[in-house]
Amino acid sequence: MSPEDQLQYQNQKMVKPRHVAIIMDGNGRWATKQGKLRMSGHQAGAESVRRAISFAVSYQLDALTLYAFSSDNWSRPNQEVIALLELFVLVLDAEVKNLNKHDIRLNIIGDTTRFSHRLQDCIRCAEEKTQNNQGLILNIAVNYGGRWDIIHGVRALAEQVRDGSLLPEEIEEKTLSAHLCLSAIVPVDLVIRTGGEYRISNFLLWQAAYAEFWFTDILWPDFDENVFQGALHAFAKRERRFGGIAL
Ligand code: FPP
């Protein structure tokens, strides 16, 4: 987005977000409450993912970004990590047809190099098969961390400085922004977090600078169209000033 577009975007009276990002939390607690294994919470969470995508399409959002696996999630029991990554393969494989049917473009953000070759191939294949779609942009953050994202961008700029193609004094917000995930799409307007925690957990640290936040105690597997709608109603009542004053 050019600075002019950004200004125009900020000046709009925004009742409807164009880009919603979600921290999907509470799968484990949902399962424990039901006397089930944590993994069944993630499986139920995958159903909520489908519901949220379908709602985003019908609501005509431009972009939906889901935090599926944080770079800090590797510290979970190995069995849960393996099962979770296996679930991604299954869901991606099963959903590509549906993504195409609804004109959704899939974009995976995060450091995928630590994943098995099978999962990396599966991700690449799903992205390629949907890359020409023009509807909703679906970003799924896997092995993503906001700090990783910023470090990655800073390294790219440092290399340009080293090879002489960039002067340190030329570095501005837009210079770094252009090297971060999601740089090519509309800014994040609304971040939703389920599961009753009130923190950002290393998600979109740069990109959510002016986003509105909406928190709910609802656990992710119970997140449905009504809850999503509730978040959007709350957003419509917010006054966004982007650091300015009320007009
Ligand atoms: C947080 O709940 C959830 C996750 C770490 C994984 C999210 C994964 C899914 C919703 C499954 C499928 C997703 C895709 C995109 C195919 P938690 O385990 O931290 O729950 P807790 O806080 O109750 O322990």
Coordinates of N, CA and C and ligand atoms in Angstrom, one line a residue:
M1 N 0.8 -1.2 0.0 CA 0.0 0.0 0.0 C 0.9 1.3 0.0
S2 N 0.6 2.2 -0.9 CA 1.4 3.4 -0.9 C 1.0 4.3 0.3
P3 N 1.8 5.3 0.7 CA 1.5 6.2 1.8 C 0.2 6.9 1.6
E4 N -0.1 7.3 0.3 CA -1.4 8.0 0.0 C -2.6 7.0 0.2
D5 N -2.4 5.8 -0.3 CA -3.5 4.8 -0.1 C -3.7 4.6 1.4
Q6 N -2.6 4.5 2.2 CA -2.7 4.3 3.6 C -3.5 5.4 4.3
L7 N -3.2 6.7 3.9 CA -3.9 7.8 4.5 C -5.4 7.8 4.1
Q8 N -5.7 7.5 2.9 CA -7.0 7.4 2.5 C -7.8 6.3 3.2
Y9 N -7.1 5.2 3.4 CA -7.6 4.0 4.1 C -7.9 4.4 5.6
Q10 N -7.0 5.2 6.2 CA -7.2 5.6 7.6 C -8.3 6.6 7.8
N11 N -8.5 7.4 6.7 CA -9.5 8.4 6.8 C -11.0 7.9 6.6
Q12 N -11.1 6.7 6.2 CA -12.4 6.1 6.0 C -13.1 5.9 7.3
K13 N -14.4 6.2 7.4 CA -15.1 5.8 8.6 C -15.4 4.3 8.5
M14 N -14.7 3.6 9.3 CA -14.7 2.2 9.1 C -15.6 1.4 10.0
V15 N -16.7 0.9 9.4 CA -17.6 0.1 10.2 C -17.4 -1.3 10.0
K16 N -16.8 -1.7 8.9 CA -16.6 -3.1 8.6 C -15.1 -3.3 8.4
P17 N -14.5 -4.2 9.2 CA -13.1 -4.5 8.9 C -12.9 -5.2 7.6
R18 N -11.7 -4.9 7.0 CA -11.4 -5.6 5.8 C -10.5 -6.8 6.1
H19 N -9.7 -6.7 7.2 CA -8.7 -7.8 7.5 C -8.9 -8.1 9.0
V20 N -9.3 -9.3 9.2 CA -9.4 -9.8 10.6 C -8.3 -10.9 10.9
A21 N -7.7 -10.8 12.0 CA -6.7 -11.8 12.4 C -7.2 -12.4 13.7
I22 N -7.0 -13.7 13.8 CA -7.5 -14.4 15.0 C -6.4 -15.3 15.7
I23 N -6.3 -15.1 17.0 CA -5.5 -15.9 17.9 C -6.5 -17.0 18.4
M24 N -6.3 -18.2 17.9 CA -7.3 -19.3 18.2 C -6.8 -20.0 19.4
D25 N -7.4 -19.7 20.6 CA -6.9 -20.2 21.8 C -8.0 -21.0 22.6
G26 N -7.6 -22.0 23.3 CA -8.6 -22.7 24.1 C -8.9 -24.1 23.7
N27 N -8.2 -24.6 22.7 CA -8.6 -26.0 22.3 C -8.3 -27.0 23.4
G28 N -7.2 -26.9 24.0 CA -6.8 -27.9 25.1 C -7.8 -27.8 26.2
R29 N -8.1 -26.6 26.7 CA -9.1 -26.5 27.8 C -10.5 -27.0 27.4
W30 N -10.9 -26.8 26.2 CA -12.2 -27.3 25.7 C -12.2 -28.8 25.8
A31 N -11.1 -29.5 25.4 CA -11.0 -30.9 25.4 C -11.0 -31.4 26.9
T32 N -10.2 -30.8 27.7 CA -10.1 -31.2 29.1 C -11.5 -31.1 29.8
K33 N -12.2 -30.1 29.5 CA -13.5 -29.9 30.1 C -14.5 -31.0 29.7
Q34 N -14.3 -31.6 28.6 CA -15.1 -32.7 28.1 C -14.6 -34.0 28.4
G35 N -13.5 -34.0 29.2 CA -12.8 -35.3 29.6 C -12.2 -36.0 28.4
K36 N -11.8 -35.2 27.4 CA -11.2 -35.8 26.2 C -9.7 -35.4 26.1
L37 N -9.0 -36.1 25.2 CA -7.5 -35.7 25.0 C -7.4 -34.4 24.3
R38 N -6.3 -33.7 24.6 CA -6.1 -32.3 24.0 C -6.3 -32.3 22.5
M39 N -5.9 -33.4 21.9 CA -5.9 -33.5 20.4 C -7.3 -33.3 19.9
S40 N -8.3 -33.9 20.7 CA -9.6 -33.8 20.1 C -10.1 -32.3 20.2
G41 N -9.5 -31.5 21.1 CA -9.7 -30.1 21.1 C -9.2 -29.4 19.8
H42 N -8.1 -29.9 19.3 CA -7.5 -29.3 18.1 C -8.4 -29.8 16.9
Q43 N -8.9 -31.0 17.0 CA -9.7 -31.5 15.8 C -11.0 -30.6 15.8
A44 N -11.6 -30.4 17.0 CA -12.8 -29.6 17.0 C -12.4 -28.1 16.6
G45 N -11.2 -27.7 16.9 CA -10.7 -26.4 16.5 C -10.7 -26.3 15.0
A46 N -10.3 -27.4 14.3 CA -10.3 -27.4 12.9 C -11.7 -27.1 12.3
E47 N -12.7 -27.6 12.9 CA -14.1 -27.3 12.5 C -14.4 -25.8 12.6
S48 N -13.9 -25.3 13.7 CA -14.1 -23.8 13.9 C -13.4 -23.0 12.8
V49 N -12.2 -23.5 12.4 CA -11.5 -22.9 11.4 C -12.4 -22.8 10.1
R50 N -13.0 -24.0 9.8 CA -13.8 -24.0 8.6 C -15.0 -23.1 8.7
R51 N -15.6 -23.0 9.9 CA -16.7 -22.1 10.1 C -16.3 -20.6 9.9
A52 N -15.1 -20.3 10.5 CA -14.7 -18.9 10.5 C -14.4 -18.5 9.0
I53 N -13.8 -19.4 8.2 CA -13.5 -19.1 6.8 C -14.8 -18.9 6.1
S54 N -15.7 -19.8 6.3 CA -16.9 -19.7 5.6 C -17.7 -18.4 5.9
F55 N -17.6 -18.0 7.2 CA -18.2 -16.7 7.6 C -17.5 -15.5 6.9
A56 N -16.1 -15.6 6.9 CA -15.3 -14.5 6.3 C -15.7 -14.4 4.8
V57 N -15.9 -15.5 4.2 CA -16.3 -15.4 2.7 C -17.7 -14.8 2.6
S58 N -18.6 -15.2 3.4 CA -20.0 -14.6 3.3 C -20.0 -13.2 3.7
Y59 N -19.1 -12.8 4.6 CA -19.1 -11.4 5.0 C -18.2 -10.5 4.1
Q60 N -17.6 -11.2 3.1 CA -16.8 -10.5 2.1 C -15.6 -9.8 2.7
L61 N -15.0 -10.4 3.7 CA -13.7 -9.8 4.2 C -12.7 -9.9 3.1
D62 N -11.7 -9.0 3.1 CA -10.6 -9.1 2.1 C -9.6 -10.2 2.6
A63 N -9.4 -10.2 3.9 CA -8.3 -11.1 4.4 C -8.7 -11.6 5.8
L64 N -8.3 -12.9 6.0 CA -8.5 -13.5 7.3 C -7.1 -14.2 7.6
T65 N -6.6 -13.8 8.8 CA -5.3 -14.4 9.2 C -5.4 -15.2 10.5
L66 N -5.1 -16.4 10.4 CA -5.3 -17.3 11.6 C -3.9 -17.8 12.2
Y67 N -3.8 -17.7 13.5 CA -2.6 -18.0 14.2 C -2.7 -19.5 14.6
A68 N -2.1 -20.4 13.8 CA -2.4 -21.8 14.0 C -1.3 -22.5 14.8
F69 N 0.0 -22.0 14.7 CA 1.1 -22.6 15.4 C 2.2 -21.6 15.6
S70 N 2.4 -21.3 16.8 CA 3.4 -20.2 17.1 C 4.8 -20.8 17.2
S71 N 5.8 -20.0 17.0 CA 7.1 -20.5 17.1 C 7.4 -21.0 18.5
D72 N 6.6 -20.6 19.4 CA 6.8 -21.0 20.8 C 6.1 -22.4 21.1
N73 N 5.3 -22.8 20.2 CA 4.5 -24.1 20.4 C 5.4 -25.3 20.4
W74 N 6.6 -25.2 19.9 CA 7.5 -26.4 19.9 C 7.8 -26.9 21.3
S75 N 7.6 -26.0 22.3 CA 7.8 -26.4 23.7 C 6.7 -27.4 24.2
R76 N 5.7 -27.6 23.5 CA 4.6 -28.5 23.9 C 5.2 -30.0 23.8
P77 N 4.5 -30.9 24.5 CA 4.9 -32.3 24.4 C 5.0 -32.7 22.9
N78 N 6.1 -33.5 22.6 CA 6.4 -33.8 21.3 C 5.2 -34.5 20.5
Q79 N 4.5 -35.3 21.3 CA 3.4 -36.0 20.7 C 2.3 -35.1 20.2
E80 N 2.0 -34.0 21.0 CA 1.0 -33.0 20.6 C 1.5 -32.2 19.4
V81 N 2.8 -31.9 19.4 CA 3.3 -31.1 18.2 C 3.2 -31.9 16.9
I82 N 3.6 -33.2 17.0 CA 3.5 -34.1 15.8 C 2.1 -34.2 15.4
A83 N 1.2 -34.4 16.3 CA -0.2 -34.6 15.9 C -0.8 -33.4 15.3
L84 N -0.4 -32.2 15.9 CA -0.9 -31.0 15.4 C -0.5 -30.7 13.9
L85 N 0.8 -31.0 13.7 CA 1.3 -30.8 12.3 C 0.7 -31.8 11.4
E86 N 0.4 -33.0 11.8 CA -0.2 -34.0 11.0 C -1.7 -33.5 10.7
L87 N -2.3 -32.9 11.7 CA -3.6 -32.3 11.4 C -3.6 -31.3 10.3
F88 N -2.6 -30.4 10.3 CA -2.5 -29.4 9.2 C -2.4 -30.1 7.9
V89 N -1.6 -31.2 7.8 CA -1.5 -31.9 6.5 C -2.9 -32.4 6.0
L90 N -3.5 -33.0 7.0 CA -4.9 -33.6 6.7 C -5.8 -32.5 6.2
V91 N -5.9 -31.4 7.0 CA -6.8 -30.3 6.7 C -6.5 -29.7 5.4
L92 N -5.2 -29.4 5.2 CA -4.8 -28.7 3.9 C -5.2 -29.6 2.7
D93 N -4.8 -30.9 2.8 CA -5.2 -31.8 1.7 C -6.7 -31.8 1.4
A94 N -7.4 -31.9 2.5 CA -8.9 -32.0 2.4 C -9.5 -30.8 1.9
E95 N -8.9 -29.6 2.2 CA -9.7 -28.4 2.0 C -9.3 -27.6 0.7
V96 N -8.3 -28.0 0.0 CA -7.9 -27.3 -1.2 C -9.0 -27.1 -2.2
K97 N -9.8 -28.2 -2.4 CA -10.9 -28.2 -3.3 C -11.9 -27.1 -2.9
N98 N -12.2 -27.1 -1.6 CA -13.1 -26.1 -1.1 C -12.6 -24.7 -1.2
L99 N -11.3 -24.5 -1.0 CA -10.7 -23.2 -1.1 C -10.9 -22.7 -2.5
N100 N -10.6 -23.6 -3.5 CA -10.8 -23.2 -4.9 C -12.3 -22.9 -5.2
K101 N -13.1 -23.7 -4.7 CA -14.6 -23.5 -5.0 C -15.0 -22.1 -4.5
H102 N -14.5 -21.7 -3.4 CA -14.9 -20.4 -2.9 C -13.9 -19.2 -3.3
D103 N -13.0 -19.5 -4.2 CA -12.1 -18.5 -4.8 C -11.2 -17.9 -3.7
I104 N -10.8 -18.8 -2.7 CA -9.9 -18.3 -1.6 C -8.4 -18.6 -1.9
R105 N -7.6 -17.6 -1.7 CA -6.2 -17.7 -1.9 C -5.5 -18.0 -0.6
L106 N -4.8 -19.1 -0.6 CA -4.1 -19.5 0.7 C -2.7 -19.0 0.7
N107 N -2.3 -18.5 1.8 CA -0.9 -18.0 2.0 C -0.4 -18.4 3.4
I108 N 0.6 -19.2 3.4 CA 1.1 -19.6 4.7 C 2.2 -18.7 5.1
I109 N 2.1 -18.1 6.3 CA 3.2 -17.3 6.8 C 3.9 -17.9 8.0
G110 N 5.2 -17.7 8.1 CA 6.0 -18.3 9.2 C 7.2 -19.1 8.6
D111 N 8.0 -19.6 9.5 CA 9.2 -20.3 9.1 C 8.9 -21.8 8.9
T112 N 8.6 -22.1 7.7 CA 8.2 -23.5 7.4 C 9.4 -24.5 7.3
T113 N 10.6 -23.9 7.3 CA 11.8 -24.8 7.0 C 12.0 -25.8 8.1
R114 N 11.4 -25.7 9.3 CA 11.6 -26.7 10.3 C 10.6 -27.9 10.2
F115 N 9.7 -27.7 9.2 CA 8.7 -28.8 9.1 C 9.3 -29.9 8.2
S116 N 8.6 -31.1 8.3 CA 9.0 -32.2 7.5 C 8.8 -31.9 6.0
H117 N 9.6 -32.6 5.2 CA 9.5 -32.3 3.7 C 8.0 -32.5 3.3
R118 N 7.4 -33.5 3.9 CA 6.0 -33.8 3.5 C 5.1 -32.6 3.7
L119 N 5.2 -32.0 4.9 CA 4.4 -30.9 5.2 C 4.7 -29.7 4.4
Q120 N 6.1 -29.5 4.1 CA 6.5 -28.4 3.3 C 5.9 -28.5 1.9
D121 N 5.9 -29.8 1.4 CA 5.4 -30.0 0.0 C 3.9 -29.7 0.0
C122 N 3.2 -30.2 1.0 CA 1.8 -30.1 1.1 C 1.4 -28.6 1.2
I123 N 2.2 -27.8 1.9 CA 1.9 -26.3 2.0 C 2.1 -25.7 0.6
R124 N 3.3 -26.0 0.0 CA 3.6 -25.4 -1.3 C 2.5 -25.8 -2.3
C125 N 2.1 -27.0 -2.3 CA 1.1 -27.5 -3.3 C -0.2 -26.8 -3.1
A126 N -0.7 -26.6 -1.8 CA -1.9 -26.0 -1.5 C -1.9 -24.5 -1.9
E127 N -0.7 -23.9 -1.7 CA -0.6 -22.4 -2.0 C -0.6 -22.3 -3.6
E128 N 0.1 -23.2 -4.2 CA 0.1 -23.1 -5.7 C -1.2 -23.3 -6.3
K129 N -2.0 -24.3 -5.8 CA -3.3 -24.6 -6.4 C -4.3 -23.4 -6.2
T130 N -4.0 -22.6 -5.2 CA -5.0 -21.5 -5.0 C -4.5 -20.1 -5.4
Q131 N -3.3 -20.1 -5.9 CA -2.6 -18.8 -6.1 C -3.3 -17.8 -7.0
N132 N -4.1 -18.3 -7.9 CA -4.8 -17.4 -8.9 C -6.2 -17.0 -8.4
N133 N -6.6 -17.5 -7.2 CA -7.9 -17.1 -6.7 C -8.0 -15.6 -6.4
Q134 N -9.2 -15.0 -6.5 CA -9.3 -13.6 -6.4 C -10.1 -13.1 -5.2
G135 N -10.7 -14.1 -4.5 CA -11.5 -13.8 -3.3 C -10.8 -13.6 -2.0
L136 N -11.3 -14.1 -1.0 CA -10.7 -14.0 0.3 C -9.2 -14.4 0.3
I137 N -8.3 -13.6 1.0 CA -6.9 -14.1 1.2 C -6.9 -14.7 2.6
L138 N -6.6 -16.0 2.6 CA -6.5 -16.7 3.9 C -5.0 -16.9 4.2
N139 N -4.6 -16.2 5.3 CA -3.2 -16.4 5.8 C -3.3 -17.3 7.0
I140 N -2.5 -18.3 6.9 CA -2.4 -19.2 8.1 C -0.9 -19.1 8.6
A141 N -0.8 -18.7 9.9 CA 0.5 -18.5 10.5 C 0.9 -19.8 11.2
V142 N 1.9 -20.4 10.6 CA 2.4 -21.6 11.2 C 3.9 -21.5 11.5
N143 N 4.4 -21.9 12.7 CA 5.7 -21.6 13.1 C 6.0 -20.1 12.9
Y144 N 5.0 -19.3 13.2 CA 5.2 -17.9 13.1 C 5.4 -17.2 14.4
G145 N 6.2 -16.2 14.4 CA 6.4 -15.4 15.6 C 6.7 -13.9 15.1
G146 N 6.0 -13.0 15.8 CA 6.2 -11.6 15.3 C 7.7 -11.1 15.4
R147 N 8.4 -11.6 16.4 CA 9.8 -11.2 16.5 C 10.6 -11.9 15.4
W148 N 10.3 -13.1 15.1 CA 11.0 -13.8 13.9 C 10.8 -13.0 12.7
D149 N 9.5 -12.5 12.5 CA 9.1 -11.8 11.3 C 10.0 -10.5 11.1
I150 N 10.1 -9.8 12.3 CA 10.8 -8.5 12.3 C 12.3 -8.8 12.0
I151 N 12.8 -9.8 12.7 CA 14.3 -10.1 12.5 C 14.6 -10.5 11.1
H152 N 13.7 -11.3 10.5 CA 13.8 -11.7 9.1 C 13.9 -10.5 8.2
G153 N 13.0 -9.5 8.4 CA 12.9 -8.3 7.6 C 14.2 -7.5 7.8
V154 N 14.6 -7.3 9.1 CA 15.8 -6.5 9.4 C 17.0 -7.1 8.7
R155 N 17.1 -8.4 8.7 CA 18.3 -9.1 8.1 C 18.3 -8.8 6.6
A156 N 17.1 -8.8 6.0 CA 17.1 -8.5 4.5 C 17.6 -7.1 4.3
L157 N 17.2 -6.1 5.1 CA 17.6 -4.8 4.9 C 19.1 -4.7 5.2
A158 N 19.6 -5.4 6.2 CA 21.0 -5.3 6.6 C 21.9 -5.8 5.4
E159 N 21.3 -6.8 4.7 CA 22.1 -7.3 3.5 C 22.1 -6.3 2.4
Q160 N 21.0 -5.6 2.3 CA 21.0 -4.5 1.2 C 22.0 -3.4 1.6
V161 N 22.1 -3.1 2.9 CA 23.1 -2.1 3.3 C 24.5 -2.6 3.1
R162 N 24.7 -3.9 3.4 CA 26.0 -4.5 3.2 C 26.4 -4.4 1.7
D163 N 25.5 -4.7 0.8 CA 25.9 -4.7 -0.6 C 25.8 -3.3 -1.2
G164 N 25.5 -2.4 -0.4 CA 25.5 -1.0 -0.9 C 24.3 -0.5 -1.6
S165 N 23.2 -1.3 -1.7 CA 22.0 -0.9 -2.4 C 21.1 -0.1 -1.5
L166 N 21.4 0.0 -0.3 CA 20.5 0.8 0.6 C 21.3 1.5 1.7
L167 N 21.0 2.8 1.9 CA 21.7 3.6 2.9 C 20.9 3.5 4.2
P168 N 21.6 3.4 5.4 CA 20.9 3.3 6.6 C 19.8 4.4 6.8
E169 N 20.2 5.6 6.4 CA 19.2 6.7 6.5 C 18.0 6.7 5.6
E170 N 18.1 5.7 4.6 CA 16.9 5.6 3.8 C 15.9 4.6 4.4
I171 N 16.2 4.0 5.5 CA 15.3 3.1 6.1 C 14.2 3.8 6.8
E172 N 12.9 3.6 6.4 CA 11.8 4.2 7.0 C 10.8 3.0 7.3
E173 N 9.7 3.4 7.9 CA 8.7 2.3 8.3 C 8.3 1.5 7.0
K174 N 8.1 2.2 5.9 CA 7.6 1.4 4.7 C 8.7 0.5 4.2
T175 N 10.0 0.9 4.4 CA 11.1 0.0 4.0 C 11.1 -1.3 4.7
L176 N 10.9 -1.3 6.0 CA 10.9 -2.5 6.8 C 9.6 -3.3 6.5
S177 N 8.4 -2.5 6.5 CA 7.1 -3.1 6.3 C 7.1 -4.0 5.0
A178 N 7.8 -3.5 4.0 CA 7.8 -4.2 2.7 C 8.5 -5.6 2.8
H179 N 9.3 -5.8 3.9 CA 10.0 -7.1 4.0 C 9.4 -7.9 5.1
L180 N 8.2 -7.6 5.6 CA 7.5 -8.4 6.6 C 6.4 -9.2 6.0
C181 N 5.9 -10.2 6.7 CA 4.8 -11.0 6.2 C 3.6 -10.0 6.1
L182 N 2.7 -10.3 5.1 CA 1.5 -9.6 4.9 C 1.7 -8.2 4.3
S183 N 2.9 -7.9 3.8 CA 3.2 -6.5 3.4 C 2.3 -6.2 2.1
A184 N 1.9 -7.2 1.4 CA 1.2 -6.9 0.1 C -0.3 -6.7 0.3
I185 N -0.8 -6.9 1.5 CA -2.3 -6.9 1.6 C -2.7 -5.8 2.6
V186 N -4.0 -5.5 2.6 CA -4.6 -4.5 3.5 C -4.2 -4.7 5.0
P187 N -4.0 -3.6 5.7 CA -3.6 -3.7 7.1 C -4.6 -4.5 7.9
V188 N -4.1 -5.0 9.0 CA -5.0 -5.7 10.0 C -5.9 -4.7 10.7
D189 N -7.2 -4.9 10.6 CA -8.1 -4.0 11.3 C -8.5 -4.5 12.7
L190 N -8.7 -5.8 12.8 CA -9.2 -6.3 14.0 C -8.5 -7.6 14.4
V191 N -8.1 -7.7 15.6 CA -7.5 -8.9 16.1 C -8.4 -9.5 17.2
I192 N -8.8 -10.7 16.9 CA -9.7 -11.4 17.9 C -8.9 -12.4 18.6
R193 N -9.1 -12.5 20.0 CA -8.4 -13.6 20.7 C -9.5 -14.4 21.5
T194 N -9.6 -15.7 21.3 CA -10.5 -16.5 22.1 C -9.7 -17.0 23.3
G195 N -10.4 -17.7 24.2 CA -9.8 -18.5 25.3 C -9.5 -17.7 26.5
G196 N -10.0 -16.5 26.6 CA -9.9 -15.7 27.9 C -8.5 -15.2 28.3
E197 N -7.6 -15.2 27.4 CA -6.3 -14.6 27.7 C -6.2 -13.2 27.0
Y198 N -5.5 -12.3 27.7 CA -5.5 -10.9 27.2 C -4.1 -10.5 26.8
R199 N -3.5 -11.3 25.8 CA -2.2 -10.9 25.4 C -2.0 -11.2 23.9
I200 N -0.9 -10.7 23.3 CA -0.7 -10.8 21.9 C 0.1 -12.0 21.5
S201 N 0.8 -12.6 22.4 CA 1.6 -13.8 22.2 C 2.4 -13.9 21.0
N202 N 3.2 -12.8 20.7 CA 4.1 -12.7 19.6 C 3.5 -12.8 18.2
F203 N 2.2 -12.4 18.1 CA 1.5 -12.5 16.9 C 1.5 -11.1 16.2
L204 N 1.9 -11.0 15.0 CA 1.8 -9.7 14.2 C 2.1 -8.5 14.9
L205 N 3.3 -8.5 15.6 CA 3.7 -7.4 16.5 C 3.7 -6.1 15.7
W206 N 4.2 -6.1 14.5 CA 4.3 -4.9 13.7 C 3.0 -4.6 13.0
Q207 N 2.4 -5.6 12.4 CA 1.2 -5.4 11.6 C 0.0 -5.0 12.4
A208 N 0.0 -5.3 13.7 CA -1.3 -5.0 14.4 C -1.1 -3.7 15.2
A209 N -0.2 -2.9 14.8 CA 0.1 -1.6 15.5 C -1.1 -0.8 15.7
Y210 N -2.0 -0.7 14.7 CA -3.2 0.1 14.8 C -4.5 -0.7 14.7
A211 N -4.4 -2.0 15.0 CA -5.6 -2.8 14.9 C -6.4 -2.6 16.2
E212 N -7.7 -2.9 16.1 CA -8.5 -3.0 17.3 C -8.4 -4.4 17.8
F213 N -8.5 -4.6 19.1 CA -8.5 -5.9 19.7 C -9.8 -6.2 20.3
W214 N -10.2 -7.5 20.2 CA -11.4 -8.0 20.8 C -11.2 -9.3 21.5
F215 N -11.4 -9.4 22.7 CA -11.1 -10.6 23.5 C -12.4 -11.3 23.9
T216 N -12.4 -12.6 24.0 CA -13.6 -13.3 24.5 C -13.1 -14.6 25.3
D217 N -13.9 -14.9 26.3 CA -13.6 -16.1 27.1 C -14.0 -17.4 26.3
I218 N -14.8 -17.3 25.3 CA -15.2 -18.4 24.5 C -14.0 -19.2 24.0
L219 N -14.0 -20.5 24.2 CA -12.9 -21.3 23.7 C -13.0 -21.6 22.2
W220 N -11.8 -21.7 21.5 CA -11.8 -21.7 20.1 C -12.8 -22.7 19.5
P221 N -12.9 -23.9 20.0 CA -13.9 -24.9 19.3 C -15.3 -24.4 19.4
D222 N -15.6 -23.5 20.3 CA -17.0 -23.0 20.5 C -17.2 -21.7 19.7
F223 N -16.2 -21.3 19.0 CA -16.3 -20.0 18.2 C -17.1 -20.3 17.0
D224 N -18.2 -19.5 16.9 CA -19.1 -19.8 15.7 C -19.5 -18.4 15.1
E225 N -20.4 -18.5 14.1 CA -20.8 -17.3 13.4 C -21.3 -16.2 14.3
N226 N -22.1 -16.6 15.3 CA -22.6 -15.5 16.2 C -21.5 -14.8 17.0
V227 N -20.5 -15.6 17.4 CA -19.4 -14.9 18.2 C -18.6 -14.0 17.2
F228 N -18.4 -14.5 16.0 CA -17.7 -13.7 15.0 C -18.5 -12.4 14.8
Q229 N -19.8 -12.6 14.6 CA -20.6 -11.4 14.4 C -20.5 -10.4 15.5
G230 N -20.5 -11.0 16.8 CA -20.4 -10.1 18.0 C -19.1 -9.3 17.9
A231 N -18.0 -9.9 17.5 CA -16.7 -9.2 17.4 C -16.8 -8.1 16.4
L232 N -17.5 -8.3 15.3 CA -17.7 -7.3 14.2 C -18.6 -6.2 14.6
H233 N -19.6 -6.5 15.4 CA -20.5 -5.4 16.0 C -19.6 -4.5 16.9
A234 N -18.8 -5.2 17.7 CA -18.0 -4.4 18.7 C -17.0 -3.5 17.9
F235 N -16.5 -4.0 16.8 CA -15.5 -3.3 16.0 C -16.2 -2.0 15.4
A236 N -17.5 -2.2 14.9 CA -18.2 -1.1 14.3 C -18.4 0.0 15.2
K237 N -18.4 -0.2 16.5 CA -18.6 0.9 17.5 C -17.3 1.5 17.9
R238 N -16.2 1.0 17.5 CA -14.9 1.6 17.9 C -14.6 2.8 17.1
E239 N -13.9 3.8 17.8 CA -13.5 5.0 17.1 C -12.0 4.8 16.8
R240 N -11.6 4.7 15.6 CA -10.2 4.5 15.3 C -9.6 5.8 15.0
R241 N -8.5 6.1 15.7 CA -7.9 7.4 15.5 C -6.5 7.4 14.9
F242 N -5.9 6.2 14.9 CA -4.6 6.0 14.3 C -3.6 7.0 14.9
G243 N -3.7 7.3 16.1 CA -2.7 8.2 16.8 C -3.2 9.6 16.7
G244 N -4.2 9.9 15.9 CA -4.7 11.3 15.8 C -5.7 11.6 16.8
I245 N -6.6 12.6 16.6 CA -7.6 13.0 17.5 C -9.0 12.8 16.9
A246 N -10.1 12.7 17.7 CA -11.4 12.5 17.2 C -11.8 13.7 16.3
L247 N -12.4 13.5 15.1 CA -12.8 14.6 14.3 C -14.2 14.9 14.5
Ligands
FPP1 C1 -4.5 -23.0 20.9 O1 -5.1 -23.8 21.8 C2 -4.5 -23.7 19.6 C3 -3.4 -24.1 18.9 C4 -2.1 -24.1 19.4 C5 -3.6 -24.8 17.6 C6 -4.6 -24.3 16.7 C7 -4.9 -25.3 15.7 C8 -6.2 -25.6 15.2 C9 -7.3 -24.7 15.4 C10 -6.3 -26.8 14.4 C11 -6.3 -26.7 12.9 C12 -5.9 -25.5 12.3 C13 -5.7 -25.3 11.0 C14 -5.3 -24.0 10.4 C15 -5.8 -26.4 10.0 P1 -4.3 -24.4 23.1 O2 -3.9 -25.8 22.7 O3 -3.3 -23.4 23.5 O4 -5.4 -24.4 24.2 P2 -5.3 -24.2 25.7 O5 -4.9 -22.8 25.9 O6 -6.7 -24.5 26.2 O7 -4.3 -25.2 26.2

